[in-house]
Short mmCIF file of C-alpha atoms and ligand atoms in Angstrom, two decimals:
data_model
loop_
_atom_site.label_atom_id
_atom_site.label_comp_id
_atom_site.label_asym_id
_atom_site.label_seq_id
_atom_site.Cartn_x
_atom_site.Cartn_y
_atom_site.Cartn_z
CA MET A 1 -17.78 -54.36 21.26
CA LYS A 2 -17.82 -54.18 17.65
CA LYS A 3 -20.27 -52.06 15.88
CA ILE A 4 -21.50 -52.96 12.34
CA ASN A 5 -22.50 -49.72 10.11
CA ASN A 6 -24.00 -49.02 7.17
CA TYR A 7 -21.89 -48.70 3.87
CA VAL A 8 -22.34 -45.50 2.42
CA ASP A 9 -20.49 -43.62 -0.48
CA GLY A 10 -17.58 -45.87 -0.10
CA SER A 11 -17.25 -45.83 3.88
CA LEU A 12 -18.83 -46.76 7.10
CA ASN A 13 -21.50 -44.32 8.54
CA SER A 14 -24.64 -44.53 10.41
CA ILE A 15 -27.00 -42.04 12.06
CA SER A 16 -29.32 -44.27 14.09
CA LYS A 17 -28.31 -45.09 17.47
CA LYS A 18 -30.67 -48.06 17.66
CA GLU A 19 -28.80 -51.24 17.42
CA LEU A 20 -29.20 -55.05 17.84
CA SER A 21 -27.37 -57.99 19.47
CA VAL A 22 -25.31 -60.25 16.91
CA GLN A 23 -24.69 -63.53 18.48
CA ASP A 24 -22.33 -66.16 17.86
CA PRO A 25 -24.43 -69.43 17.48
CA SER A 26 -21.94 -71.65 18.82
CA THR A 27 -21.89 -70.20 22.14
CA GLY A 28 -24.81 -67.68 22.35
CA GLU A 29 -22.60 -64.96 23.01
CA GLU A 30 -22.90 -61.22 21.74
CA ILE A 31 -20.20 -60.78 19.26
CA ALA A 32 -21.20 -57.53 17.89
CA LYS A 33 -23.95 -54.97 17.55
CA VAL A 34 -25.53 -53.94 14.51
CA VAL A 35 -27.33 -50.40 13.49
CA LEU A 36 -31.05 -50.73 13.33
CA SER A 37 -30.76 -47.86 10.49
CA SER A 38 -33.64 -44.86 10.68
CA ILE A 39 -35.62 -43.16 7.77
CA ASP A 40 -32.52 -40.60 7.99
CA ASP A 41 -29.86 -43.26 7.20
CA PHE A 42 -32.23 -44.50 4.52
CA GLN A 43 -32.60 -41.24 2.80
CA LYS A 44 -28.97 -40.79 2.91
CA ILE A 45 -28.63 -43.84 0.82
CA ILE A 46 -31.20 -43.25 -1.83
CA GLU A 47 -29.34 -39.77 -2.42
CA SER A 48 -26.11 -41.59 -2.62
CA SER A 49 -27.57 -44.33 -4.92
CA LYS A 50 -29.47 -41.90 -7.10
CA LYS A 51 -26.40 -39.62 -7.69
CA SER A 52 -24.05 -42.44 -8.16
CA GLN A 53 -25.88 -44.23 -10.70
CA ILE A 54 -26.26 -41.42 -13.38
CA GLU A 55 -22.40 -41.51 -13.89
CA TRP A 56 -22.32 -45.21 -13.52
CA ALA A 57 -24.79 -45.85 -16.41
CA ASN A 58 -22.48 -43.72 -18.48
CA THR A 59 -19.32 -45.82 -17.72
CA THR A 60 -18.94 -48.31 -20.49
CA PRO A 61 -19.56 -51.87 -19.88
CA LEU A 62 -16.09 -52.81 -20.62
CA LYS A 63 -14.93 -50.43 -17.83
CA ARG A 64 -17.56 -51.82 -15.67
CA SER A 65 -16.14 -55.10 -16.41
CA ARG A 66 -12.79 -54.28 -15.84
CA ILE A 67 -13.74 -53.15 -12.17
CA LEU A 68 -15.45 -56.45 -11.69
CA SER A 69 -12.75 -58.44 -12.77
CA ASN A 70 -10.57 -56.68 -10.07
CA TYR A 71 -13.48 -57.71 -7.64
CA LYS A 72 -12.96 -60.77 -8.68
CA THR A 73 -9.22 -60.92 -7.93
CA LEU A 74 -9.80 -59.28 -4.32
CA ILE A 75 -12.39 -61.88 -3.70
CA GLU A 76 -10.07 -64.63 -4.16
CA LYS A 77 -7.37 -63.09 -2.35
CA ASN A 78 -9.54 -62.40 0.76
CA ILE A 79 -11.76 -65.50 0.58
CA ASN A 80 -10.66 -67.20 3.84
CA GLU A 81 -11.10 -64.06 5.70
CA LEU A 82 -14.64 -63.58 4.07
CA ALA A 83 -15.49 -67.42 4.90
CA GLU A 84 -14.27 -66.84 8.70
CA ILE A 85 -16.46 -63.65 8.75
CA VAL A 86 -19.58 -66.38 7.54
CA SER A 87 -18.68 -69.01 9.74
CA MET A 88 -18.47 -66.75 12.92
CA GLU A 89 -21.59 -65.36 12.85
CA HIS A 90 -23.33 -68.30 10.71
CA GLY A 91 -21.91 -70.96 12.40
CA LYS A 92 -21.56 -73.36 9.41
CA THR A 93 -18.21 -75.05 9.02
CA LEU A 94 -15.43 -72.93 7.36
CA ALA A 95 -15.05 -75.21 4.23
CA ASP A 96 -18.84 -75.05 3.44
CA ALA A 97 -18.44 -71.10 3.93
CA LYS A 98 -15.55 -70.91 1.43
CA GLY A 99 -17.78 -72.92 -0.76
CA SER A 100 -20.41 -70.69 -0.58
CA VAL A 101 -18.38 -67.50 -1.37
CA THR A 102 -16.96 -69.17 -4.14
CA ARG A 103 -20.56 -69.62 -5.41
CA GLY A 104 -20.92 -66.15 -5.17
CA LEU A 105 -17.64 -65.30 -6.76
CA GLU A 106 -18.86 -67.37 -9.92
CA VAL A 107 -21.70 -64.75 -10.22
CA VAL A 108 -18.85 -62.07 -10.40
CA GLU A 109 -16.98 -64.10 -12.91
CA PHE A 110 -20.14 -64.19 -15.14
CA ALA A 111 -20.77 -60.49 -14.82
CA CYS A 112 -17.39 -59.77 -16.18
CA GLY A 113 -18.66 -60.69 -19.35
CA ILE A 114 -21.07 -57.85 -19.12
CA PRO A 115 -20.13 -56.30 -22.77
CA HIS A 116 -21.09 -59.41 -24.50
CA LEU A 117 -24.29 -59.97 -22.28
CA LEU A 118 -25.71 -56.60 -23.09
CA LYS A 119 -25.24 -57.06 -26.67
CA GLY A 120 -28.64 -56.16 -28.46
CA GLU A 121 -30.23 -57.51 -31.62
CA PHE A 122 -30.33 -55.45 -34.94
CA SER A 123 -32.33 -55.84 -37.92
CA GLN A 124 -31.63 -54.13 -41.16
CA ASN A 125 -34.29 -52.92 -43.59
CA VAL A 126 -37.36 -54.05 -41.23
CA GLY A 127 -39.12 -51.62 -44.04
CA SER A 128 -37.54 -49.78 -46.68
CA ASN A 129 -34.34 -48.01 -45.59
CA ILE A 130 -35.98 -48.56 -42.03
CA ASP A 131 -33.55 -50.23 -39.30
CA SER A 132 -34.53 -51.61 -36.02
CA TRP A 133 -32.64 -52.46 -33.04
CA SER A 134 -33.09 -53.61 -29.17
CA ILE A 135 -30.82 -52.52 -26.28
CA ARG A 136 -31.12 -53.17 -22.80
CA GLN A 137 -30.78 -50.37 -20.27
CA PRO A 138 -30.34 -50.02 -16.38
CA LEU A 139 -33.44 -49.75 -14.15
CA GLY A 140 -31.92 -47.25 -12.07
CA ILE A 141 -31.86 -47.95 -8.24
CA CYS A 142 -32.24 -51.66 -7.36
CA ALA A 143 -32.44 -52.95 -4.04
CA GLY A 144 -31.97 -56.41 -2.31
CA ILE A 145 -33.00 -58.16 0.83
CA THR A 146 -31.14 -61.30 1.88
CA PRO A 147 -31.78 -64.03 4.37
CA PHE A 148 -29.26 -65.11 6.82
CA ASN A 149 -28.16 -68.61 5.72
CA PHE A 150 -25.89 -67.36 2.82
CA PRO A 151 -24.49 -63.84 3.82
CA ALA A 152 -22.05 -63.75 0.87
CA MET A 153 -23.57 -66.17 -1.62
CA VAL A 154 -27.22 -64.80 -1.83
CA PRO A 155 -26.29 -61.10 -1.79
CA MET A 156 -23.68 -62.03 -4.75
CA TRP A 157 -26.38 -63.59 -6.80
CA MET A 158 -27.82 -60.13 -7.35
CA TYR A 159 -25.76 -57.53 -6.77
CA PRO A 160 -22.80 -58.11 -9.04
CA ILE A 161 -25.15 -58.41 -12.09
CA ALA A 162 -27.40 -55.47 -11.23
CA ILE A 163 -24.07 -53.35 -10.88
CA ALA A 164 -22.66 -54.63 -14.13
CA CYS A 165 -25.79 -53.65 -16.00
CA GLY A 166 -25.20 -49.94 -14.81
CA ASN A 167 -27.62 -49.90 -11.76
CA SER A 168 -26.64 -48.93 -8.64
CA PHE A 169 -27.48 -51.14 -5.74
CA ILE A 170 -28.70 -51.21 -2.34
CA LEU A 171 -28.68 -54.23 -0.03
CA LYS A 172 -30.43 -54.87 2.96
CA PRO A 173 -28.76 -58.07 4.55
CA SER A 174 -30.05 -60.15 7.35
CA GLU A 175 -29.64 -58.44 10.62
CA LYS A 176 -28.50 -62.07 12.10
CA ASP A 177 -25.07 -62.07 10.27
CA PRO A 178 -24.58 -58.64 8.81
CA SER A 179 -20.58 -58.42 8.60
CA CYS A 180 -19.69 -60.19 5.37
CA SER A 181 -21.68 -57.87 3.37
CA ILE A 182 -19.91 -54.66 4.70
CA ARG A 183 -16.77 -56.61 3.69
CA LEU A 184 -17.70 -57.39 0.21
CA ALA A 185 -18.77 -53.92 -0.26
CA GLU A 186 -15.33 -52.79 1.08
CA LEU A 187 -13.74 -55.01 -1.46
CA PHE A 188 -15.76 -53.55 -4.32
CA SER A 189 -14.39 -50.36 -3.76
CA GLU A 190 -11.08 -51.27 -3.24
CA ALA A 191 -11.72 -52.61 -6.79
CA GLY A 192 -12.56 -49.33 -8.23
CA LEU A 193 -15.94 -49.29 -7.99
CA PRO A 194 -17.19 -45.76 -7.51
CA GLY A 195 -18.72 -44.62 -4.08
CA GLY A 196 -22.47 -44.89 -3.84
CA VAL A 197 -22.75 -47.45 -6.49
CA PHE A 198 -23.19 -50.24 -4.01
CA ASN A 199 -24.51 -49.10 -0.57
CA VAL A 200 -25.59 -51.44 2.43
CA ILE A 201 -27.87 -50.52 4.71
CA HIS A 202 -28.47 -52.55 8.16
CA GLY A 203 -32.10 -53.09 9.84
CA ASP A 204 -35.02 -55.18 10.11
CA LYS A 205 -38.64 -54.67 8.94
CA HIS A 206 -38.61 -51.06 9.33
CA VAL A 207 -35.85 -50.52 6.74
CA VAL A 208 -37.58 -53.32 4.43
CA ASP A 209 -40.89 -51.48 4.45
CA LEU A 210 -38.86 -48.27 3.61
CA ILE A 211 -37.42 -49.76 0.60
CA LEU A 212 -40.69 -51.14 -0.79
CA SER A 213 -42.55 -47.95 -0.38
CA ASN A 214 -39.71 -45.86 -1.72
CA GLU A 215 -40.61 -44.30 -5.51
CA GLU A 216 -36.96 -43.67 -6.46
CA ILE A 217 -36.24 -47.61 -6.29
CA ALA A 218 -37.05 -49.56 -9.44
CA SER A 219 -36.65 -53.09 -8.46
CA VAL A 220 -36.64 -55.42 -5.44
CA SER A 221 -34.74 -58.67 -5.06
CA PHE A 222 -35.52 -60.93 -2.36
CA VAL A 223 -34.73 -64.22 -0.76
CA GLY A 224 -36.02 -65.49 2.48
CA SER A 225 -39.01 -67.16 3.76
CA THR A 226 -42.17 -67.63 1.70
CA PRO A 227 -44.54 -65.39 4.11
CA VAL A 228 -42.07 -62.69 3.75
CA ALA A 229 -41.60 -63.20 -0.01
CA LYS A 230 -45.45 -62.94 -0.67
CA TYR A 231 -45.49 -60.16 1.34
CA ILE A 232 -42.33 -58.44 -0.76
CA TYR A 233 -44.05 -59.39 -3.95
CA GLU A 234 -47.38 -57.74 -3.22
CA GLN A 235 -45.92 -54.76 -1.49
CA SER A 236 -43.41 -54.32 -4.30
CA ALA A 237 -45.90 -54.52 -6.94
CA LYS A 238 -48.23 -52.22 -5.33
CA HIS A 239 -45.56 -49.67 -5.39
CA GLY A 240 -44.86 -50.19 -9.29
CA LYS A 241 -41.78 -51.91 -8.84
CA ARG A 242 -40.21 -54.81 -10.44
CA VAL A 243 -39.90 -57.92 -8.22
CA GLN A 244 -38.34 -61.33 -7.61
CA ALA A 245 -39.02 -62.97 -4.40
CA LEU A 246 -37.62 -66.43 -3.50
CA GLY A 247 -39.29 -68.06 -0.76
CA GLY A 248 -38.80 -71.40 1.46
CA ALA A 249 -38.65 -74.90 0.41
CA LYS A 250 -39.15 -78.87 0.99
CA ASN A 251 -37.11 -80.67 -1.33
CA HIS A 252 -37.55 -84.21 -1.84
CA LEU A 253 -34.87 -86.74 -3.03
CA VAL A 254 -36.38 -89.67 -4.63
CA VAL A 255 -34.84 -93.15 -4.27
CA MET A 256 -35.75 -95.59 -6.69
CA PRO A 257 -35.10 -99.34 -6.15
CA ASP A 258 -32.62 -99.42 -8.78
CA ALA A 259 -30.62 -96.76 -7.43
CA ASN A 260 -27.17 -97.13 -6.15
CA LEU A 261 -28.12 -96.98 -2.66
CA ASN A 262 -24.63 -95.90 -0.91
CA GLN A 263 -24.93 -93.10 -3.61
CA ALA A 264 -28.14 -92.16 -2.41
CA VAL A 265 -27.64 -92.12 1.19
CA ASP A 266 -24.40 -89.89 0.95
CA GLY A 267 -26.64 -87.34 -1.02
CA ILE A 268 -29.28 -87.39 1.64
CA ILE A 269 -26.60 -87.21 4.50
CA GLY A 270 -24.69 -84.13 2.82
CA ALA A 271 -27.75 -82.39 1.55
CA GLY A 272 -30.10 -83.23 4.58
CA TYR A 273 -27.62 -82.65 7.60
CA GLY A 274 -25.13 -80.36 5.70
CA SER A 275 -25.06 -76.55 6.91
CA ALA A 276 -27.47 -78.12 9.74
CA GLY A 277 -29.87 -78.18 7.36
CA GLU A 278 -30.07 -74.72 6.65
CA ARG A 279 -30.07 -74.33 2.87
CA CYS A 280 -32.98 -73.82 0.64
CA MET A 281 -31.82 -76.61 -1.41
CA ALA A 282 -31.49 -78.92 1.67
CA VAL A 283 -33.17 -82.40 1.00
CA SER A 284 -35.87 -82.50 4.14
CA VAL A 285 -37.75 -85.75 2.24
CA ALA A 286 -36.20 -88.86 1.40
CA VAL A 287 -38.95 -90.57 -0.89
CA ALA A 288 -38.35 -94.51 -0.38
CA VAL A 289 -39.70 -96.14 -3.67
CA GLY A 290 -40.85 -99.73 -3.29
CA ASP A 291 -38.87 -102.31 -1.26
CA ILE A 292 -35.82 -100.14 -0.35
CA ALA A 293 -37.19 -98.27 2.54
CA ASP A 294 -35.84 -100.48 5.27
CA GLU A 295 -32.49 -100.82 4.18
CA LEU A 296 -32.48 -97.01 3.04
CA VAL A 297 -33.47 -96.16 6.56
CA GLU A 298 -31.05 -98.55 8.37
CA LYS A 299 -28.00 -96.75 6.16
CA ILE A 300 -29.10 -93.18 6.77
CA HIS A 301 -29.18 -93.69 10.26
CA HIS A 302 -25.77 -95.63 10.46
CA GLU A 303 -24.26 -92.57 8.56
CA ALA A 304 -26.13 -89.83 10.53
CA GLN A 305 -25.01 -91.43 13.86
CA LYS A 306 -21.21 -90.67 12.66
CA LEU A 307 -21.53 -87.29 11.99
CA LYS A 308 -19.56 -84.57 13.92
CA VAL A 309 -21.38 -81.78 15.35
CA ALA A 310 -19.03 -78.87 16.43
CA PRO A 311 -18.47 -75.12 16.22
CA TRP A 312 -16.96 -73.78 12.96
CA THR A 313 -13.36 -73.57 14.76
CA ASP A 314 -13.36 -77.42 14.74
CA THR A 315 -11.87 -78.53 11.22
CA GLU A 316 -13.24 -81.95 11.90
CA SER A 317 -16.97 -80.57 12.03
CA ASP A 318 -19.70 -81.87 9.68
CA MET A 319 -22.08 -79.50 10.54
CA GLY A 320 -22.46 -76.56 13.10
CA PRO A 321 -25.00 -75.10 15.30
CA VAL A 322 -28.47 -73.29 13.97
CA ILE A 323 -28.71 -69.69 13.86
CA SER A 324 -30.45 -68.69 17.00
CA LYS A 325 -31.92 -69.93 20.19
CA ASP A 326 -35.38 -69.13 19.06
CA HIS A 327 -34.89 -71.21 15.61
CA LYS A 328 -33.43 -74.14 17.88
CA ASP A 329 -36.59 -74.08 19.89
CA LYS A 330 -38.80 -74.03 16.61
CA ILE A 331 -36.97 -77.03 15.02
CA GLU A 332 -37.08 -78.96 18.42
CA ASN A 333 -40.73 -78.16 18.53
CA TYR A 334 -41.34 -79.58 15.10
CA ILE A 335 -39.43 -82.71 16.14
CA SER A 336 -41.87 -83.10 18.97
CA ILE A 337 -44.74 -82.38 16.63
CA GLY A 338 -43.67 -85.29 14.36
CA VAL A 339 -43.85 -87.79 17.36
CA LYS A 340 -47.01 -86.72 18.08
CA GLU A 341 -48.26 -86.78 14.87
CA GLY A 342 -47.09 -90.58 14.69
CA ALA A 343 -43.92 -90.50 12.81
CA THR A 344 -41.21 -92.77 13.69
CA LEU A 345 -38.49 -91.11 15.34
CA VAL A 346 -35.44 -93.10 14.53
CA GLU A 347 -32.51 -90.50 15.47
CA ASP A 348 -33.59 -87.47 18.05
CA GLY A 349 -31.36 -84.48 17.67
CA ARG A 350 -33.06 -82.42 20.63
CA ASN A 351 -31.18 -81.43 23.52
CA TYR A 352 -28.07 -81.73 21.79
CA LYS A 353 -25.12 -80.69 24.21
CA ILE A 354 -21.48 -80.18 23.26
CA GLN A 355 -19.16 -79.72 26.48
CA GLY A 356 -17.76 -76.23 26.59
CA TYR A 357 -20.47 -74.98 24.29
CA GLU A 358 -23.55 -75.48 26.42
CA ASN A 359 -25.39 -72.47 25.13
CA GLY A 360 -24.72 -73.11 21.79
CA ASN A 361 -27.70 -73.62 19.27
CA PHE A 362 -26.99 -77.18 18.39
CA VAL A 363 -29.29 -79.76 16.91
CA GLY A 364 -28.07 -83.12 15.99
CA PRO A 365 -28.91 -84.76 13.13
CA THR A 366 -32.33 -85.95 13.26
CA LEU A 367 -34.34 -88.77 11.40
CA PHE A 368 -37.77 -89.60 10.94
CA ASP A 369 -39.46 -92.68 9.37
CA HIS A 370 -43.20 -93.56 8.16
CA VAL A 371 -43.73 -89.69 7.53
CA THR A 372 -47.13 -89.07 5.69
CA LYS A 373 -48.26 -86.42 3.76
CA ASP A 374 -50.69 -85.02 5.92
CA MET A 375 -47.99 -84.51 8.57
CA THR A 376 -47.16 -81.21 9.90
CA ILE A 377 -43.25 -82.04 9.52
CA TYR A 378 -43.96 -83.18 5.94
CA LYS A 379 -45.93 -79.78 4.90
CA GLU A 380 -43.71 -77.32 6.41
CA GLU A 381 -40.29 -75.95 5.89
CA ILE A 382 -38.32 -76.88 9.17
CA PHE A 383 -34.76 -75.66 7.83
CA GLY A 384 -32.99 -77.40 10.24
CA PRO A 385 -30.99 -80.78 10.34
CA VAL A 386 -34.30 -83.03 10.12
CA VAL A 387 -34.80 -85.71 7.53
CA SER A 388 -38.25 -87.34 6.88
CA VAL A 389 -38.61 -90.63 5.20
CA VAL A 390 -41.53 -90.98 3.37
CA ARG A 391 -42.35 -94.44 2.01
CA VAL A 392 -44.28 -95.05 -1.57
CA LYS A 393 -45.22 -98.05 -3.26
CA ASN A 394 -43.96 -96.90 -6.83
CA TYR A 395 -42.57 -94.03 -9.35
CA ASP A 396 -45.81 -92.48 -9.99
CA GLU A 397 -46.44 -92.02 -6.26
CA ALA A 398 -43.35 -90.54 -5.58
CA LEU A 399 -43.72 -88.05 -8.73
CA ASN A 400 -47.24 -87.00 -7.32
CA LEU A 401 -45.80 -86.47 -3.85
CA VAL A 402 -43.38 -84.14 -5.38
CA ASN A 403 -45.75 -82.21 -7.67
CA GLU A 404 -48.41 -82.11 -5.12
CA HIS A 405 -46.20 -80.26 -2.41
CA ALA A 406 -46.79 -76.24 -2.09
CA TYR A 407 -42.98 -75.82 -2.37
CA GLY A 408 -41.36 -75.92 -5.55
CA ASN A 409 -37.52 -75.20 -5.17
CA GLY A 410 -35.48 -78.11 -5.73
CA THR A 411 -36.00 -81.99 -6.37
CA THR A 412 -33.82 -84.98 -7.36
CA ILE A 413 -34.06 -88.69 -8.18
CA TYR A 414 -31.33 -91.30 -8.00
CA THR A 415 -31.95 -94.02 -10.29
CA SER A 416 -29.98 -96.09 -13.24
CA ASP A 417 -32.98 -95.90 -15.62
CA GLY A 418 -32.62 -93.33 -18.05
CA GLU A 419 -36.17 -93.34 -19.45
CA ILE A 420 -37.64 -92.81 -15.63
CA SER A 421 -34.86 -89.78 -15.22
CA ARG A 422 -35.97 -88.21 -18.38
CA HIS A 423 -39.96 -88.91 -17.49
CA PHE A 424 -38.81 -87.17 -13.93
CA THR A 425 -36.94 -84.23 -15.16
CA THR A 426 -39.75 -83.38 -17.96
CA ASN A 427 -42.76 -83.83 -15.51
CA SER A 428 -41.60 -82.75 -12.08
CA LYS A 429 -43.37 -79.42 -11.31
CA ILE A 430 -39.95 -77.88 -9.41
CA GLY A 431 -37.66 -75.12 -10.44
CA MET A 432 -34.58 -77.06 -10.20
CA VAL A 433 -33.96 -80.79 -10.71
CA GLY A 434 -31.40 -83.24 -10.47
CA VAL A 435 -30.56 -86.79 -11.66
CA ASN A 436 -28.11 -88.53 -9.16
CA VAL A 437 -27.03 -85.08 -7.88
CA PRO A 438 -28.11 -84.36 -4.22
CA ILE A 439 -28.27 -80.59 -4.58
CA PRO A 440 -28.91 -79.32 -8.35
CA VAL A 441 -28.03 -75.43 -7.81
CA PRO A 442 -27.59 -74.24 -10.90
CA MET A 443 -24.16 -72.51 -11.98
CA ALA A 444 -23.84 -68.49 -12.31
CA PHE A 445 -24.46 -69.02 -15.97
CA HIS A 446 -27.77 -70.88 -15.65
CA SER A 447 -30.32 -69.36 -13.38
CA PHE A 448 -31.46 -70.29 -10.02
CA GLY A 449 -35.18 -70.16 -8.90
CA GLY A 450 -37.97 -72.50 -7.79
CA TRP A 451 -41.86 -72.73 -8.61
CA LYS A 452 -44.84 -72.71 -6.76
CA GLN A 453 -44.39 -71.19 -3.23
CA SER A 454 -40.65 -71.00 -3.29
CA LEU A 455 -40.67 -68.20 -5.93
CA PHE A 456 -42.97 -65.03 -6.50
CA GLY A 457 -42.23 -63.13 -9.81
CA ASP A 458 -41.37 -63.96 -13.43
CA HIS A 459 -37.43 -63.96 -13.08
CA SER A 460 -35.04 -66.29 -11.18
CA VAL A 461 -31.55 -64.93 -10.25
CA HIS A 462 -28.47 -64.81 -12.03
CA GLY A 463 -27.48 -65.97 -15.36
CA MET A 464 -29.37 -64.41 -18.60
CA GLU A 465 -32.49 -64.29 -16.24
CA GLY A 466 -30.62 -61.89 -13.88
CA VAL A 467 -29.35 -59.55 -16.73
CA HIS A 468 -33.06 -59.36 -18.16
CA PHE A 469 -34.32 -58.72 -14.74
CA TYR A 470 -32.16 -55.91 -14.19
CA THR A 471 -32.55 -54.11 -17.21
CA LYS A 472 -35.49 -52.40 -19.45
CA LEU A 473 -35.87 -53.54 -23.07
CA LYS A 474 -35.86 -50.80 -25.51
CA THR A 475 -36.54 -51.35 -29.25
CA VAL A 476 -35.60 -48.50 -31.78
CA THR A 477 -36.81 -48.08 -35.44
CA SER A 478 -35.08 -45.74 -37.41
CA ARG A 479 -35.06 -44.19 -41.01
CA TRP A 480 -32.95 -41.62 -42.34
CA PRO A 481 -35.20 -39.95 -45.40
CA LYS A 482 -32.97 -37.70 -47.55
CA SER A 483 -35.83 -36.53 -50.23
CA ILE A 484 -39.00 -38.34 -50.36
CA GLN A 485 -41.84 -37.05 -48.44
CA SER A 486 -44.97 -39.29 -49.08
CA GLY A 487 -47.29 -37.49 -46.54
CA PRO A 488 -49.16 -39.05 -43.29
CA GLU A 489 -49.85 -42.65 -43.29
CA PHE A 490 -53.26 -43.91 -41.63
CA VAL A 491 -52.78 -47.77 -41.64
CA LEU A 492 -50.24 -49.65 -39.76
CA PRO A 493 -47.18 -49.89 -42.29
CA THR A 494 -46.58 -53.46 -43.42
CA ASN A 495 -44.04 -55.10 -45.86
P1 NAD B 1 -36.56 -64.33 6.65
O1 NAD B 1 -37.56 -64.14 5.62
O2 NAD B 1 -36.96 -64.40 7.93
O3 NAD B 1 -35.59 -63.00 6.30
C1 NAD B 1 -35.08 -62.38 5.05
C2 NAD B 1 -35.06 -61.28 4.70
O4 NAD B 1 -36.19 -60.52 5.06
C3 NAD B 1 -34.21 -60.47 6.37
O5 NAD B 1 -33.32 -59.63 5.67
C4 NAD B 1 -35.14 -59.87 7.03
O6 NAD B 1 -34.84 -58.87 7.84
C5 NAD B 1 -36.27 -59.56 6.49
N1 NAD B 1 -37.30 -59.72 7.00
C6 NAD B 1 -37.74 -60.81 8.08
N2 NAD B 1 -39.09 -60.66 8.35
C7 NAD B 1 -39.67 -59.62 7.71
C8 NAD B 1 -41.11 -59.08 7.62
N3 NAD B 1 -42.12 -59.43 8.30
N4 NAD B 1 -41.18 -57.98 6.84
C9 NAD B 1 -40.44 -57.44 5.99
N5 NAD B 1 -39.08 -57.83 6.20
C10 NAD B 1 -38.63 -59.10 6.72
O7 NAD B 1 -35.79 -65.59 6.29
P2 NAD B 1 -34.41 -66.08 7.02
O8 NAD B 1 -34.75 -66.70 8.23
O9 NAD B 1 -33.35 -64.99 7.09
O10 NAD B 1 -33.72 -67.21 5.87
C11 NAD B 1 -34.44 -68.71 5.93
C12 NAD B 1 -35.31 -68.56 4.85
O11 NAD B 1 -34.87 -68.45 3.42
C13 NAD B 1 -35.81 -70.04 4.32
O12 NAD B 1 -37.23 -70.01 4.46
C14 NAD B 1 -35.19 -70.42 3.34
O13 NAD B 1 -35.89 -71.61 2.75
C15 NAD B 1 -35.01 -69.40 2.55
N6 NAD B 1 -34.14 -69.11 1.30
C16 NAD B 1 -34.73 -69.44 0.03
C17 NAD B 1 -33.52 -69.27 -0.80
C18 NAD B 1 -34.05 -69.53 -2.05
O14 NAD B 1 -33.30 -69.37 -2.85
N7 NAD B 1 -35.21 -69.80 -2.62
C19 NAD B 1 -32.42 -69.16 -0.39
C20 NAD B 1 -31.87 -69.02 0.60
C21 NAD B 1 -33.06 -69.07 1.72
#
């Protein structure tokens, strides 16, 4: 049985004998065991991260950039292998896995520009013969705690920038699909990164709590569900750490009566059912405005029935299984609740069986109509292939729905009216907004993050927000007086 160890100081190594089973979501079979790290493993990683960081911070940004550039080439060279590792443990299709690695790679490309990104500000003569400048310095040891749904991309939102800024980074990946993080770390070493600058520690809540209470760790970046994000935010703040904690989502796609309906339906199908709905930017609510609802529901239903649900090894697959048996049960329970609460179940994905994969965690595409805002399936994040259609009379009602929802990750509007689209992008209380684009995920050189219950903390991830999160600002004021000594001053200097 394959054993997944920690990655410490440039090699695989674990002390703890405790393990957890890693399963293939398509078959339900165990494919590996991952170490559940102990406090000794953790201490070892802290020592390694602390030692390496001092030297790494003294490495010039240009040298760091060259290592990142080698890393970019190695990821490109090994992208098929990385995607396969993602698909094998997560279950998503190979093409989708490859796309997610590419989105992570884009952050590495962004981080290659670190000499430019770290440039400070300079003012000559802020006072007579006094100059002042601002610089950004690394925090020290940074940590990242990541979810199962993007085992390559989400960690890559964090560590390339943190490391480019001169920090060392400890990654605690999801215990459900932990292998990809190890391959990513190995490739970074191969690219020339000194041992200890990027360490990976496996484990569950126990390791997370060690990270949160450790005094040597300066910052925590978290991506996962909202209850855990809240906990991470509170605990990190309590221990004096800088923290960004991204949580769950309930993304609305608003379809206006003047929208190109086929385009909107394609958007809902891809963003609602792609990756079995296990994306934080998945569309889980389609808001039908005015009299288009019947036609919209009919078209979504027609397209949903055509989707091929199959394991990642089937190249024709549109969506794979969900991550675990527990998660499948949870999603199916939500569907039952939706029926009980009075929504119309147009397509039922429960008890979905695929020949030869009877123990796989498959849930078929599910569609609800006549969902209302008081229903559980509307209020809560399901994180599965379930799309709820809510019917509203007009645009104002649609905007209110979006704004009153507790989550604020992403939203999008399909319309051919520029004025409405401008009003929507300006007035929606959401972090990432699209117009005629199903999943408005910002590129690496912009920043990714939601509002409300979807993000706790002040910084989004990657882009300049990432550079600012992983650095401390320092402003220097300097004078080189040759001769004049004017005595102490007791009032604030002004010009
Ligand atoms: P999760 O919150 O269960 O786990 C995330 C990480 O936290 C894992 O590493 C896990 O080991 C750890 N963890 C779990 N429970 C913990 C606890 N009680 N105390 C401390 N640590 C704990 O999330 P998940 O199921 O792996 O991922 C799915 C969730 O992530 C969804 O809610 C999804 O919306 C969210 N997500 C959000 C974004 C975003 O950008 N906002 C991106 C991806 C995923």
